CSV table of C-alpha atoms in Angstrom, one decimal:
chain,number,residue,atom,x,y,z
S,1,MET,CA,85.2,98.9,118.0
S,2,PHE,CA,83.6,100.1,114.8
S,3,LYS,CA,83.1,103.5,113.3
S,4,THR,CA,79.5,104.3,112.6
S,5,THR,CA,78.7,102.8,109.2
S,6,PRO,CA,75.7,101.9,107.1
S,7,TYR,CA,76.8,98.2,107.1
S,8,SER,CA,75.0,95.3,108.7
S,9,ASN,CA,76.3,93.5,111.7
S,10,TYR,CA,77.1,90.6,109.5
S,11,ILE,CA,79.4,92.7,107.3
S,12,LEU,CA,81.0,94.4,110.3
S,13,ILE,CA,81.7,91.0,112.0
S,14,ALA,CA,83.1,89.7,108.7
S,15,ILE,CA,85.6,92.6,108.3
S,16,GLU,CA,86.7,92.4,111.9
S,17,THR,CA,87.3,88.7,111.4
S,18,ILE,CA,89.3,89.3,108.3
S,19,LYS,CA,91.4,92.0,110.1
S,20,THR,CA,92.0,89.6,113.0
S,21,GLU,CA,93.1,86.8,110.6
S,22,ILE,CA,95.6,89.1,108.8
S,23,ASP,CA,96.9,90.5,112.1
S,24,LYS,CA,97.3,87.0,113.6
S,25,ASP,CA,99.2,85.7,110.5
S,26,PRO,CA,100.1,88.1,107.7
S,27,PHE,CA,101.6,85.3,105.7
S,28,GLY,CA,98.6,82.9,106.2
S,29,TYR,CA,97.0,83.6,102.9
S,30,LYS,CA,98.9,84.4,99.7
S,31,LYS,CA,96.1,86.6,98.3
S,32,ALA,CA,93.3,88.5,100.0
S,33,ALA,CA,90.9,86.7,97.7
S,34,GLU,CA,91.8,83.4,99.3
S,35,LEU,CA,91.1,84.9,102.7
S,36,LEU,CA,87.7,86.2,101.6
S,37,GLU,CA,86.8,82.8,100.0
S,38,HIS,CA,87.8,81.0,103.2
S,39,LEU,CA,86.0,83.3,105.6
S,40,CYS,CA,83.0,84.7,103.8
S,41,THR,CA,81.7,84.2,100.3
S,42,PRO,CA,78.4,85.9,100.5
S,43,HIS,CA,78.4,89.7,100.1
S,44,ARG,CA,82.0,89.7,99.1
S,45,ASN,CA,81.9,93.1,97.4
S,46,ASN,CA,80.2,94.7,100.4
S,47,VAL,CA,82.8,93.2,102.7
S,48,GLU,CA,85.6,94.6,100.6
S,49,LYS,CA,84.0,98.1,100.5
S,50,ALA,CA,83.2,98.1,104.2
S,51,PHE,CA,86.7,97.1,105.1
S,52,LYS,CA,88.1,100.1,103.3
S,53,VAL,CA,85.6,102.4,104.8
S,54,VAL,CA,86.2,101.2,108.4
S,55,TYR,CA,89.9,100.6,108.3
S,56,GLY,CA,91.1,103.1,105.7
S,57,TYR,CA,92.7,100.4,103.5
S,58,GLY,CA,91.5,97.8,101.1
S,59,ILE,CA,91.9,94.2,102.3
S,60,LYS,CA,94.8,93.5,100.0
S,61,GLU,CA,96.5,96.7,100.9
S,62,TYR,CA,96.1,96.0,104.6
S,63,GLN,CA,97.5,92.5,104.1
S,64,VAL,CA,100.5,93.8,102.3
S,65,ARG,CA,101.1,96.5,105.0
S,66,GLN,CA,101.0,93.9,107.7
S,67,ARG,CA,103.3,91.6,105.9
S,68,LEU,CA,105.8,94.4,105.4
S,69,ASN,CA,105.6,95.3,109.1
S,70,ALA,CA,106.3,91.6,109.9
S,71,ALA,CA,109.1,91.7,107.4
S,72,LYS,CA,110.9,94.3,109.5
S,73,GLN,CA,110.9,91.9,112.4
S,74,HIS,CA,112.4,89.1,110.3
S,75,LEU,CA,115.1,91.5,109.1
S,76,MET,CA,115.9,92.5,112.7
S,77,GLU,CA,116.3,88.8,113.5
S,78,GLY,CA,118.9,88.5,110.7
S,79,MET,CA,116.8,86.7,108.1
S,80,PRO,CA,118.3,87.3,104.6
S,81,LYS,CA,116.3,89.6,102.4
S,82,LYS,CA,115.9,86.8,99.8
S,83,PHE,CA,114.0,84.7,102.3
S,84,VAL,CA,112.0,87.6,103.7
S,85,ALA,CA,110.9,88.6,100.2
S,86,ARG,CA,109.8,85.0,99.5
S,87,LYS,CA,108.0,84.8,102.8
S,88,CYS,CA,106.1,88.0,101.8
S,89,PHE,CA,105.2,86.4,98.5
S,90,TYR,CA,107.4,88.7,96.3
S,91,GLY,CA,109.0,87.1,93.2
S,92,SER,CA,112.2,89.0,93.7
S,93,ILE,CA,114.2,91.0,96.1
S,94,SER,CA,113.7,94.0,93.8
S,95,ALA,CA,109.9,93.8,94.0
S,96,PHE,CA,110.2,93.4,97.8
S,97,SER,CA,112.5,96.3,98.1
S,98,THR,CA,110.2,98.5,96.0
S,99,ALA,CA,107.2,97.7,98.2
S,100,PHE,CA,109.2,98.1,101.4
S,101,LYS,CA,110.5,101.5,100.2
S,102,LYS,CA,106.9,102.6,99.3
S,103,GLN,CA,105.7,101.8,102.7
S,104,PHE,CA,108.6,102.9,104.9
S,105,GLY,CA,110.3,105.5,102.8
S,106,VAL,CA,113.6,103.7,102.6
S,107,PRO,CA,114.7,100.4,101.0
S,108,PRO,CA,115.3,97.4,103.3
S,109,THR,CA,119.1,97.6,103.2
S,110,GLU,CA,119.1,101.2,104.3
S,111,TRP,CA,116.5,100.5,107.0
S,112,GLU,CA,118.6,97.6,108.3
S,113,ASN,CA,121.7,99.8,108.4
S,114,ASN,CA,119.8,102.5,110.3
S,115,TRP,CA,118.3,99.9,112.7
S,116,ARG,CA,121.7,98.4,113.4
S,117,SER,CA,123.3,101.8,114.0
S,118,GLU,CA,120.5,102.6,116.5
S,119,VAL,CA,121.1,99.3,118.3
S,120,THR,CA,124.8,99.9,118.4
S,121,VAL,CA,124.3,103.4,119.8
S,122,LEU,CA,122.0,102.0,122.5
S,123,ASP,CA,124.4,99.1,123.3
S,124,THR,CA,127.3,101.6,123.6
S,125,ALA,CA,125.2,103.9,125.9
S,126,LYS,CA,124.5,101.0,128.3
S,127,MET,CA,128.3,100.4,128.8
């Protein structure tokens, strides 16, 4: 479950709880700070450092990554980019597109086109 770390069981349980909350609902908290305040106020700096050591990402970065992964699902379901961007707490489609491209290597429009092409090829192959 955990890598060997110098952190106390309290800290390890706290970071596992934070990860679970983000995985369960990437859109549940607008900012990582809100999540930290809600789940664990003591030792906040230690929790943030431990999360990065154990999972390889800071809490905020992990939260953003999970939101963008969930955004792909919304795009596959046909949700307009404007709504996906808003759901991911971006102020504009441009900011959302920049973050999406940073994580996945292509902007959302190109990703959608590629995904639709793959689905079309698979559907054609079934016929």
